[in-house]
PDB file of C-alpha atoms in Angstrom:
ATOM      1  CA  SER A  27      38.602 -49.529 -30.104  1.00 39.00           C
ATOM      2  CA  GLU A  28      35.587 -47.514 -31.097  1.00 43.00           C
ATOM      3  CA  HIS A  29      33.421 -46.076 -28.303  1.00 42.00           C
ATOM      4  CA  HIS A  30      29.694 -46.791 -28.656  1.00 43.00           C
ATOM      5  CA  SER A  31      27.273 -44.561 -26.768  1.00 43.00           C
ATOM      6  CA  THR A  32      23.777 -45.662 -25.892  1.00 47.00           C
ATOM      7  CA  ALA A  33      22.659 -42.021 -25.677  1.00 48.00           C
ATOM      8  CA  PHE A  34      20.206 -40.677 -28.229  1.00 50.00           C
ATOM      9  CA  ASN A  35      22.131 -39.462 -31.252  1.00 54.00           C
ATOM     10  CA  PRO A  36      19.991 -38.198 -34.140  1.00 54.00           C
ATOM     11  CA  ARG A  37      22.951 -38.303 -36.519  1.00 53.00           C
ATOM     12  CA  ARG A  38      23.653 -41.998 -35.872  1.00 52.00           C
ATOM     13  CA  SER A  39      22.837 -44.165 -38.861  1.00 56.00           C
ATOM     14  CA  CYS A  40      20.628 -47.061 -37.855  1.00 68.00           C
ATOM     15  CA  ALA A  41      17.514 -49.015 -38.649  1.00 71.00           C
ATOM     16  CA  PRO A  42      14.194 -47.741 -37.310  1.00 70.00           C
ATOM     17  CA  SER A  43      13.997 -48.257 -33.547  1.00 67.00           C
ATOM     18  CA  PRO A  44      12.909 -46.363 -30.425  1.00 66.00           C
ATOM     19  CA  LEU A  45      16.343 -44.722 -30.066  1.00 75.00           C
ATOM     20  CA  CYS A  46      16.981 -43.841 -33.688  1.00 81.00           C
ATOM     21  CA  ALA A  47      15.891 -40.819 -35.644  1.00 89.00           C
ATOM     22  CA  GLN A  48      15.289 -40.291 -39.308  1.00 93.00           C
ATOM     23  CA  VAL A  49      16.951 -37.089 -40.522  1.00 94.00           C
ATOM     24  CA  ILE A  50      14.926 -35.311 -43.202  1.00 96.00           C
ATOM     25  CA  ASP A  51      16.654 -32.757 -45.408  1.00 97.00           C
ATOM     26  CA  THR A  52      14.682 -29.489 -45.471  1.00 97.00           C
ATOM     27  CA  THR A  53      16.562 -27.881 -48.339  1.00 97.00           C
ATOM     28  CA  PHE A  54      15.867 -27.841 -52.063  1.00 97.00           C
ATOM     29  CA  PRO A  55      17.879 -27.021 -55.206  1.00 97.00           C
ATOM     30  CA  VAL A  56      18.184 -23.287 -55.825  1.00 97.00           C
ATOM     31  CA  SER A  57      17.857 -24.077 -59.544  1.00 97.00           C
ATOM     32  CA  GLU A  58      14.189 -25.030 -58.970  1.00 97.00           C
ATOM     33  CA  GLY A  59      13.372 -21.446 -58.010  1.00 95.00           C
ATOM     34  CA  PRO A  60      10.304 -20.530 -55.935  1.00 93.00           C
ATOM     35  CA  GLY A  61       8.381 -23.550 -57.278  1.00 95.00           C
ATOM     36  CA  GLY A  62      10.931 -25.780 -55.609  1.00 97.00           C
ATOM     37  CA  LEU A  63       9.516 -24.814 -52.221  1.00 97.00           C
ATOM     38  CA  ARG A  64       6.171 -26.584 -52.868  1.00 97.00           C
ATOM     39  CA  THR A  65       7.979 -29.650 -54.209  1.00 97.00           C
ATOM     40  CA  ALA A  66      10.251 -29.671 -51.146  1.00 98.00           C
ATOM     41  CA  LEU A  67       7.309 -29.445 -48.730  1.00 98.00           C
ATOM     42  CA  ASP A  68       5.596 -32.363 -50.482  1.00 98.00           C
ATOM     43  CA  ARG A  69       8.813 -34.413 -50.278  1.00 98.00           C
ATOM     44  CA  ILE A  70       9.408 -33.527 -46.610  1.00 98.00           C
ATOM     45  CA  ALA A  71       5.844 -34.555 -45.684  1.00 98.00           C
ATOM     46  CA  ALA A  72       6.160 -37.819 -47.638  1.00 98.00           C
ATOM     47  CA  GLU A  73       9.505 -38.654 -46.002  1.00 97.00           C
ATOM     48  CA  ALA A  74       8.049 -37.938 -42.556  1.00 97.00           C
ATOM     49  CA  GLU A  75       5.073 -40.201 -43.250  1.00 98.00           C
ATOM     50  CA  ALA A  76       7.395 -42.965 -44.494  1.00 96.00           C
ATOM     51  CA  GLY A  77       9.623 -42.578 -41.431  1.00 95.00           C
ATOM     52  CA  VAL A  78       6.724 -42.994 -39.016  1.00 95.00           C
ATOM     53  CA  ALA A  79       5.406 -45.965 -41.017  1.00 95.00           C
ATOM     54  CA  ALA A  80       8.894 -47.530 -40.887  1.00 92.00           C
ATOM     55  CA  GLY A  81       8.945 -47.285 -37.085  1.00 91.00           C
ATOM     56  CA  TYR A  82      11.147 -44.296 -36.315  1.00 91.00           C
ATOM     57  CA  SER A  83      10.281 -42.655 -32.997  1.00 91.00           C
ATOM     58  CA  PHE A  84      11.966 -39.356 -33.843  1.00 93.00           C
ATOM     59  CA  LEU A  85      12.202 -37.210 -36.956  1.00 95.00           C
ATOM     60  CA  VAL A  86      14.848 -34.494 -37.284  1.00 94.00           C
ATOM     61  CA  LEU A  87      14.060 -31.768 -39.801  1.00 95.00           C
ATOM     62  CA  SER A  88      17.469 -30.471 -40.833  1.00 95.00           C
ATOM     63  CA  ASP A  89      18.713 -27.647 -43.054  1.00 95.00           C
ATOM     64  CA  ARG A  90      22.323 -28.773 -42.597  1.00 94.00           C
ATOM     65  CA  ASN A  91      22.690 -29.206 -46.395  1.00 95.00           C
ATOM     66  CA  PHE A  92      22.060 -25.471 -46.977  1.00 93.00           C
ATOM     67  CA  GLY A  93      24.605 -23.889 -49.293  1.00 94.00           C
ATOM     68  CA  PRO A  94      25.109 -22.051 -52.586  1.00 96.00           C
ATOM     69  CA  GLU A  95      23.203 -24.726 -54.515  1.00 97.00           C
ATOM     70  CA  ARG A  96      20.574 -25.584 -51.850  1.00 97.00           C
ATOM     71  CA  ALA A  97      18.008 -23.202 -50.343  1.00 96.00           C
ATOM     72  CA  PRO A  98      16.568 -23.921 -46.891  1.00 96.00           C
ATOM     73  CA  VAL A  99      12.850 -24.223 -46.250  1.00 96.00           C
ATOM     74  CA  SER A 100      11.868 -22.080 -43.254  1.00 94.00           C
ATOM     75  CA  SER A 101      12.172 -24.311 -40.189  1.00 93.00           C
ATOM     76  CA  LEU A 102       8.747 -23.212 -38.904  1.00 92.00           C
ATOM     77  CA  LEU A 103       7.145 -23.882 -42.289  1.00 95.00           C
ATOM     78  CA  ALA A 104       8.725 -27.354 -42.531  1.00 96.00           C
ATOM     79  CA  LEU A 105       7.743 -28.208 -38.954  1.00 95.00           C
ATOM     80  CA  GLY A 106       4.164 -27.001 -39.440  1.00 95.00           C
ATOM     81  CA  CYS A 107       3.854 -28.915 -42.703  1.00 97.00           C
ATOM     82  CA  VAL A 108       5.027 -32.182 -41.132  1.00 97.00           C
ATOM     83  CA  HIS A 109       2.944 -31.699 -37.977  1.00 97.00           C
ATOM     84  CA  HIS A 110      -0.294 -31.068 -39.881  1.00 97.00           C
ATOM     85  CA  HIS A 111       0.371 -33.833 -42.413  1.00 98.00           C
ATOM     86  CA  LEU A 112       0.908 -36.386 -39.644  1.00 98.00           C
ATOM     87  CA  VAL A 113      -2.121 -35.125 -37.662  1.00 97.00           C
ATOM     88  CA  HIS A 114      -4.254 -35.537 -40.797  1.00 98.00           C
ATOM     89  CA  LEU A 115      -3.023 -39.145 -41.105  1.00 98.00           C
ATOM     90  CA  LYS A 116      -3.513 -39.783 -37.360  1.00 98.00           C
ATOM     91  CA  MET A 117       0.227 -40.582 -37.049  1.00 97.00           C
ATOM     92  CA  ARG A 118       1.441 -37.513 -35.124  1.00 96.00           C
ATOM     93  CA  SER A 119       1.306 -39.098 -31.665  1.00 96.00           C
ATOM     94  CA  ARG A 120       3.684 -41.852 -32.781  1.00 94.00           C
ATOM     95  CA  VAL A 121       6.726 -39.630 -33.330  1.00 95.00           C
ATOM     96  CA  GLY A 122       8.718 -36.795 -31.779  1.00 94.00           C
ATOM     97  CA  LEU A 123       9.757 -33.902 -33.997  1.00 95.00           C
ATOM     98  CA  PHE A 124      13.058 -32.036 -33.729  1.00 92.00           C
ATOM     99  CA  VAL A 125      14.440 -29.152 -35.787  1.00 92.00           C
ATOM    100  CA  GLU A 126      18.135 -28.747 -36.571  1.00 91.00           C
ATOM    101  CA  SER A 127      18.565 -25.336 -38.144  1.00 90.00           C
ATOM    102  CA  GLY A 128      21.015 -22.520 -38.610  1.00 86.00           C
ATOM    103  CA  GLU A 129      18.085 -20.140 -39.049  1.00 82.00           C
ATOM    104  CA  ALA A 130      18.162 -17.246 -36.581  1.00 68.00           C
ATOM    105  CA  ARG A 131      14.849 -17.054 -34.695  1.00 66.00           C
ATOM    106  CA  GLU A 132      15.619 -14.301 -32.167  1.00 61.00           C
ATOM    107  CA  LEU A 133      17.562 -11.054 -32.403  1.00 54.00           C
ATOM    108  CA  HIS A 134      20.088 -12.275 -29.811  1.00 51.00           C
ATOM    109  CA  GLN A 135      21.012 -15.167 -32.142  1.00 50.00           C
ATOM    110  CA  VAL A 136      22.367 -12.740 -34.747  1.00 47.00           C
ATOM    111  CA  ARG A 137      25.884 -11.461 -34.205  1.00 49.00           C
ATOM    112  CA  LYS A 138      26.967  -8.191 -35.776  1.00 47.00           C
ATOM    113  CA  CYS A 139      30.500  -8.071 -37.096  1.00 46.00           C
TER     114      CYS A 139
END
């Protein structure tokens, strides 16, 4: 039998509700080059707006899809973009923002080999 947790799980797939989060990909195709960054920020902001409008209480900005073919948007840039976009639309107070990133932010997060 499968165990079901009632704890908040941002990776759980579910319909918009107070305990579900929409995960927004913060990567873009490397093939788009530097111009892909602007396109990605526009998409991220639009997906955040749609998530709040759909009723999600949490948005997770994730660079989990980063790889050889996908470049990550800076986590601080993505977060700032979404925050200011939602403030402008007077939607920011309706949602919590989380960042899931492999980006090192402090020197102690980098391990020398």
